[in-house]
Amino acid sequence: MKLRSGGQFIVALIFILGGAVLLLVNLGLISMEIDEAIHFLYPFVLLLLGLKWLLEAWLSKRRSGSWFFGLLFAAVGSLLSADRLGFIEFSFDQIINLWPLLFVYIGVKILWGRGPKVSVNMDKNAKHAKSGFVTDVSMKDENWQVEDLDERNGVADYDFDYTRAFIPDKETTIRLAGWVGDIKILIPEDVDFSVTASSKVGDIKIGNYKRDGLMKDASYKTEGYDEATRKLTFDFQFQVLDLRIDRV
């Protein structure tokens, strides 16, 4: 059985859990208004979605799943579910207290390596210059158009497959910044690129080039970058950065 993407998975869970609760209400087995049912059920949806992403990141050999969002959704969903069941008291305004999950996330990544995730594909013709708190971007459509990109976000997860893209014969600049960055990139062997990165805590792997732990700056460029006309220039500025670039 093939698991659906994150968005489809959420919708399916809402229908399944919502239908089950409404069935119990209609049968007189429980007494609950619609708004009460939604308030009770959504933490379980978050929990199951988080567990799905964690399982995909752990078990899948493909580029699917997400350690960071899996941990976040599973933790928040667990605590809110425990609150709904009366075991503890927890609300959304206490989520800021979960910041130590960043350290758990870094430890998990060190132990099990990268586990990419299913994410929402952006329109290949969209203009990419924006900011936000949480960003989840996957650019893997066949022949998607590579353009300059400039984004600043709180928590960002990017998955770029340039082997499937149309890369113009010029220098293309990709600038990404924020608090936490989880970035995965595939680049064709015949395309040159450079990387400059700044982070307080990081795990960077570009071919045989590796840097991890506490760091300030990192830089890398391919041998033919300076002479190339068609090339990619990456600039990453994050407090916590998990970066992997592979050439295929």
Short mmCIF file of C-alpha atoms in Angstrom, two decimals:
data_model
loop_
_atom_site.label_atom_id
_atom_site.label_comp_id
_atom_site.label_asym_id
_atom_site.label_seq_id
_atom_site.Cartn_x
_atom_site.Cartn_y
_atom_site.Cartn_z
CA MET A 1 0.00 0.00 0.00
CA LYS A 2 1.37 3.39 -1.01
CA LEU A 3 1.22 6.17 1.56
CA ARG A 4 -0.12 9.47 0.29
CA SER A 5 1.66 12.80 0.47
CA GLY A 6 1.45 14.95 3.60
CA GLY A 7 -1.52 17.05 2.45
CA GLN A 8 -3.51 14.05 1.23
CA PHE A 9 -2.66 12.18 4.43
CA ILE A 10 -4.08 15.00 6.59
CA VAL A 11 -7.29 15.20 4.57
CA ALA A 12 -7.72 11.42 4.73
CA LEU A 13 -7.20 11.39 8.51
CA ILE A 14 -9.71 14.22 8.99
CA PHE A 15 -12.34 12.29 7.04
CA ILE A 16 -11.60 9.00 8.83
CA LEU A 17 -11.45 10.35 12.37
CA GLY A 18 -14.23 12.88 11.82
CA GLY A 19 -16.49 10.23 10.31
CA ALA A 20 -15.79 7.85 13.16
CA VAL A 21 -16.65 10.45 15.81
CA LEU A 22 -19.81 11.58 14.00
CA LEU A 23 -20.88 7.93 13.70
CA LEU A 24 -20.47 7.47 17.45
CA VAL A 25 -22.44 10.68 18.06
CA ASN A 26 -25.29 9.56 15.78
CA LEU A 27 -25.40 6.18 17.51
CA GLY A 28 -25.71 7.93 20.85
CA LEU A 29 -22.51 6.38 22.18
CA ILE A 30 -20.92 9.76 22.87
CA SER A 31 -22.23 13.32 23.20
CA MET A 32 -20.18 15.96 21.42
CA GLU A 33 -20.80 19.07 19.30
CA ILE A 34 -19.02 19.52 15.95
CA ASP A 35 -16.66 22.21 17.24
CA GLU A 36 -15.87 20.05 20.27
CA ALA A 37 -15.14 17.11 17.97
CA ILE A 38 -12.72 19.19 15.88
CA HIS A 39 -11.00 20.50 19.01
CA PHE A 40 -10.64 16.95 20.32
CA LEU A 41 -9.51 15.32 17.06
CA TYR A 42 -6.94 17.60 15.43
CA PRO A 43 -4.10 16.76 17.91
CA PHE A 44 -4.39 13.11 16.86
CA VAL A 45 -4.12 14.16 13.21
CA LEU A 46 -0.91 16.07 14.02
CA LEU A 47 0.45 13.09 15.94
CA LEU A 48 -0.24 10.58 13.15
CA LEU A 49 1.19 12.90 10.50
CA GLY A 50 4.36 13.35 12.57
CA LEU A 51 4.72 9.60 13.05
CA LYS A 52 4.21 9.07 9.30
CA TRP A 53 7.02 11.50 8.44
CA LEU A 54 9.33 9.93 11.04
CA LEU A 55 8.70 6.41 9.73
CA GLU A 56 9.31 7.54 6.15
CA ALA A 57 12.53 9.28 7.13
CA TRP A 58 13.74 6.23 9.05
CA LEU A 59 12.67 3.42 6.73
CA SER A 60 12.55 4.87 3.25
CA LYS A 61 15.59 4.78 0.98
CA ARG A 62 13.97 7.37 -1.26
CA ARG A 63 13.87 11.12 -0.69
CA SER A 64 10.80 11.06 1.54
CA GLY A 65 9.93 11.72 5.16
CA SER A 66 11.19 14.46 7.47
CA TRP A 67 13.07 14.16 10.75
CA PHE A 68 12.47 17.79 11.74
CA PHE A 69 8.77 18.14 10.93
CA GLY A 70 8.17 14.56 12.05
CA LEU A 71 9.63 15.28 15.49
CA LEU A 72 7.80 18.61 15.76
CA PHE A 73 4.37 17.31 14.74
CA ALA A 74 4.73 14.11 16.77
CA ALA A 75 5.75 16.02 19.91
CA VAL A 76 3.05 18.69 19.61
CA GLY A 77 0.42 16.11 18.66
CA SER A 78 1.38 13.84 21.56
CA LEU A 79 1.20 16.62 24.13
CA LEU A 80 -2.09 18.01 22.79
CA SER A 81 -3.56 14.48 22.61
CA ALA A 82 -2.51 13.83 26.22
CA ASP A 83 -4.21 17.12 27.14
CA ARG A 84 -7.44 16.08 25.40
CA LEU A 85 -7.40 12.73 27.22
CA GLY A 86 -6.89 14.47 30.57
CA PHE A 87 -3.42 13.17 31.37
CA ILE A 88 -1.67 16.57 31.33
CA GLU A 89 -2.43 20.22 30.64
CA PHE A 90 -0.90 21.58 27.45
CA SER A 91 -1.89 24.31 24.97
CA PHE A 92 -0.50 25.92 21.82
CA ASP A 93 0.92 28.89 23.73
CA GLN A 94 3.34 26.46 25.41
CA ILE A 95 4.89 25.28 22.12
CA ILE A 96 7.76 27.76 22.56
CA ASN A 97 8.87 25.57 25.48
CA LEU A 98 9.63 22.79 22.98
CA TRP A 99 12.74 24.58 21.63
CA PRO A 100 15.03 21.77 23.01
CA LEU A 101 13.61 19.65 20.16
CA LEU A 102 16.22 21.41 18.00
CA PHE A 103 18.94 19.54 19.91
CA VAL A 104 17.01 16.27 19.63
CA TYR A 105 16.68 16.88 15.89
CA ILE A 106 20.41 17.47 15.46
CA GLY A 107 21.21 14.32 17.46
CA VAL A 108 18.81 12.20 15.41
CA LYS A 109 20.31 13.52 12.16
CA ILE A 110 23.80 12.63 13.36
CA LEU A 111 22.73 9.08 14.30
CA TRP A 112 20.54 8.21 11.34
CA GLY A 113 21.61 10.64 8.63
CA ARG A 114 19.41 12.62 6.35
CA GLY A 115 15.85 11.60 5.81
CA PRO A 116 14.18 13.84 3.25
CA LYS A 117 10.44 14.30 3.12
CA VAL A 118 7.43 14.52 0.93
CA SER A 119 6.73 18.18 0.32
CA VAL A 120 4.48 20.39 -1.70
CA ASN A 121 5.62 21.15 -5.25
CA MET A 122 5.64 24.81 -6.13
CA ASP A 123 4.51 26.04 -9.50
CA LYS A 124 7.56 25.84 -11.74
CA ASN A 125 6.83 29.28 -13.20
CA ALA A 126 6.35 31.01 -9.83
CA LYS A 127 8.48 33.95 -8.81
CA HIS A 128 10.62 32.93 -5.85
CA ALA A 129 11.19 35.90 -3.58
CA LYS A 130 9.35 35.73 -0.28
CA SER A 131 9.53 35.25 3.48
CA GLY A 132 7.55 33.36 6.07
CA PHE A 133 7.75 31.35 9.29
CA VAL A 134 7.58 27.78 7.99
CA THR A 135 8.47 26.83 4.41
CA ASP A 136 8.40 23.40 2.82
CA VAL A 137 9.47 23.47 -0.84
CA SER A 138 10.15 20.68 -3.31
CA MET A 139 11.33 21.47 -6.83
CA LYS A 140 11.44 18.17 -8.69
CA ASP A 141 9.02 18.58 -11.60
CA GLU A 142 10.34 17.54 -14.98
CA ASN A 143 12.02 20.48 -16.77
CA TRP A 144 11.18 23.00 -14.03
CA GLN A 145 12.52 26.50 -14.66
CA VAL A 146 15.50 27.57 -12.56
CA GLU A 147 15.35 31.22 -11.48
CA ASP A 148 17.03 33.47 -8.93
CA LEU A 149 15.66 32.73 -5.48
CA ASP A 150 15.75 34.91 -2.36
CA GLU A 151 13.89 33.70 0.74
CA ARG A 152 14.04 34.25 4.51
CA ASN A 153 12.04 31.96 6.79
CA GLY A 154 11.89 30.77 10.38
CA VAL A 155 11.98 27.02 9.70
CA ALA A 156 12.73 25.97 6.12
CA ASP A 157 12.89 22.62 4.36
CA TYR A 158 14.04 22.66 0.72
CA ASP A 159 14.46 19.80 -1.73
CA PHE A 160 15.89 20.86 -5.12
CA ASP A 161 16.55 18.40 -7.95
CA TYR A 162 18.47 20.31 -10.62
CA THR A 163 18.97 17.13 -12.65
CA ARG A 164 15.34 17.50 -13.72
CA ALA A 165 15.48 21.26 -14.27
CA PHE A 166 16.09 23.65 -17.14
CA ILE A 167 19.15 25.63 -16.00
CA PRO A 168 19.72 28.82 -18.05
CA ASP A 169 23.14 29.65 -19.51
CA LYS A 170 24.00 32.28 -16.91
CA GLU A 171 24.78 32.61 -13.21
CA THR A 172 21.72 31.84 -11.09
CA THR A 173 21.79 32.94 -7.44
CA ILE A 174 19.91 31.14 -4.66
CA ARG A 175 19.87 32.94 -1.30
CA LEU A 176 18.16 31.23 1.63
CA ALA A 177 18.15 32.42 5.24
CA GLY A 178 16.34 31.80 8.52
CA TRP A 179 16.56 30.03 11.87
CA VAL A 180 16.56 26.35 10.93
CA GLY A 181 17.39 25.12 7.43
CA ASP A 182 17.10 21.54 6.14
CA ILE A 183 18.33 21.63 2.53
CA LYS A 184 18.81 18.80 0.04
CA ILE A 185 20.13 19.44 -3.48
CA LEU A 186 20.92 17.26 -6.50
CA ILE A 187 23.07 18.85 -9.24
CA PRO A 188 24.17 17.40 -12.61
CA GLU A 189 27.88 16.65 -12.98
CA ASP A 190 28.19 19.11 -15.88
CA VAL A 191 26.88 22.11 -13.90
CA ASP A 192 29.34 24.10 -11.79
CA PHE A 193 28.32 25.71 -8.52
CA SER A 194 29.57 27.49 -5.42
CA VAL A 195 28.32 27.51 -1.84
CA THR A 196 28.80 30.00 0.98
CA ALA A 197 27.13 29.11 4.26
CA SER A 198 26.94 30.67 7.70
CA SER A 199 25.47 28.92 10.76
CA LYS A 200 26.08 28.54 14.47
CA VAL A 201 25.36 24.81 14.40
CA GLY A 202 25.55 22.82 11.22
CA ASP A 203 25.97 19.58 9.33
CA ILE A 204 27.23 20.25 5.81
CA LYS A 205 28.12 17.61 3.24
CA ILE A 206 29.03 18.52 -0.34
CA GLY A 207 30.59 15.50 -2.02
CA ASN A 208 33.75 14.78 -0.02
CA TYR A 209 33.61 18.18 1.69
CA LYS A 210 32.19 17.92 5.22
CA ARG A 211 31.73 20.27 8.14
CA ASP A 212 29.65 19.72 11.26
CA GLY A 213 29.17 20.81 14.85
CA LEU A 214 29.72 24.40 15.96
CA MET A 215 30.78 26.58 13.05
CA LYS A 216 30.63 30.08 11.62
CA ASP A 217 31.34 30.02 7.91
CA ALA A 218 31.85 27.42 5.19
CA SER A 219 32.62 27.80 1.50
CA TYR A 220 32.95 25.49 -1.48
CA LYS A 221 33.09 25.77 -5.26
CA THR A 222 33.65 23.36 -8.10
CA GLU A 223 36.86 23.43 -10.09
CA GLY A 224 35.35 25.02 -13.19
CA TYR A 225 33.07 27.49 -11.41
CA ASP A 226 35.05 30.68 -12.16
CA GLU A 227 35.19 30.04 -15.92
CA ALA A 228 31.66 28.62 -16.32
CA THR A 229 28.87 30.69 -17.85
CA ARG A 230 26.09 28.34 -16.72
CA LYS A 231 26.47 28.00 -12.96
CA LEU A 232 24.61 28.04 -9.65
CA THR A 233 25.60 30.27 -6.73
CA PHE A 234 24.22 29.30 -3.32
CA ASP A 235 24.24 31.52 -0.21
CA PHE A 236 22.82 30.02 3.01
CA GLN A 237 22.45 31.95 6.28
CA PHE A 238 20.87 29.96 9.13
CA GLN A 239 21.29 29.57 12.87
CA VAL A 240 21.00 25.78 12.46
CA LEU A 241 21.79 24.33 9.04
CA ASP A 242 21.58 20.78 7.72
CA LEU A 243 22.83 20.82 4.12
CA ARG A 244 23.57 18.06 1.64
CA ILE A 245 24.54 18.55 -2.00
CA ASP A 246 25.15 15.59 -4.32
CA ARG A 247 26.29 15.56 -7.97
CA VAL A 248 24.91 12.85 -10.23
#
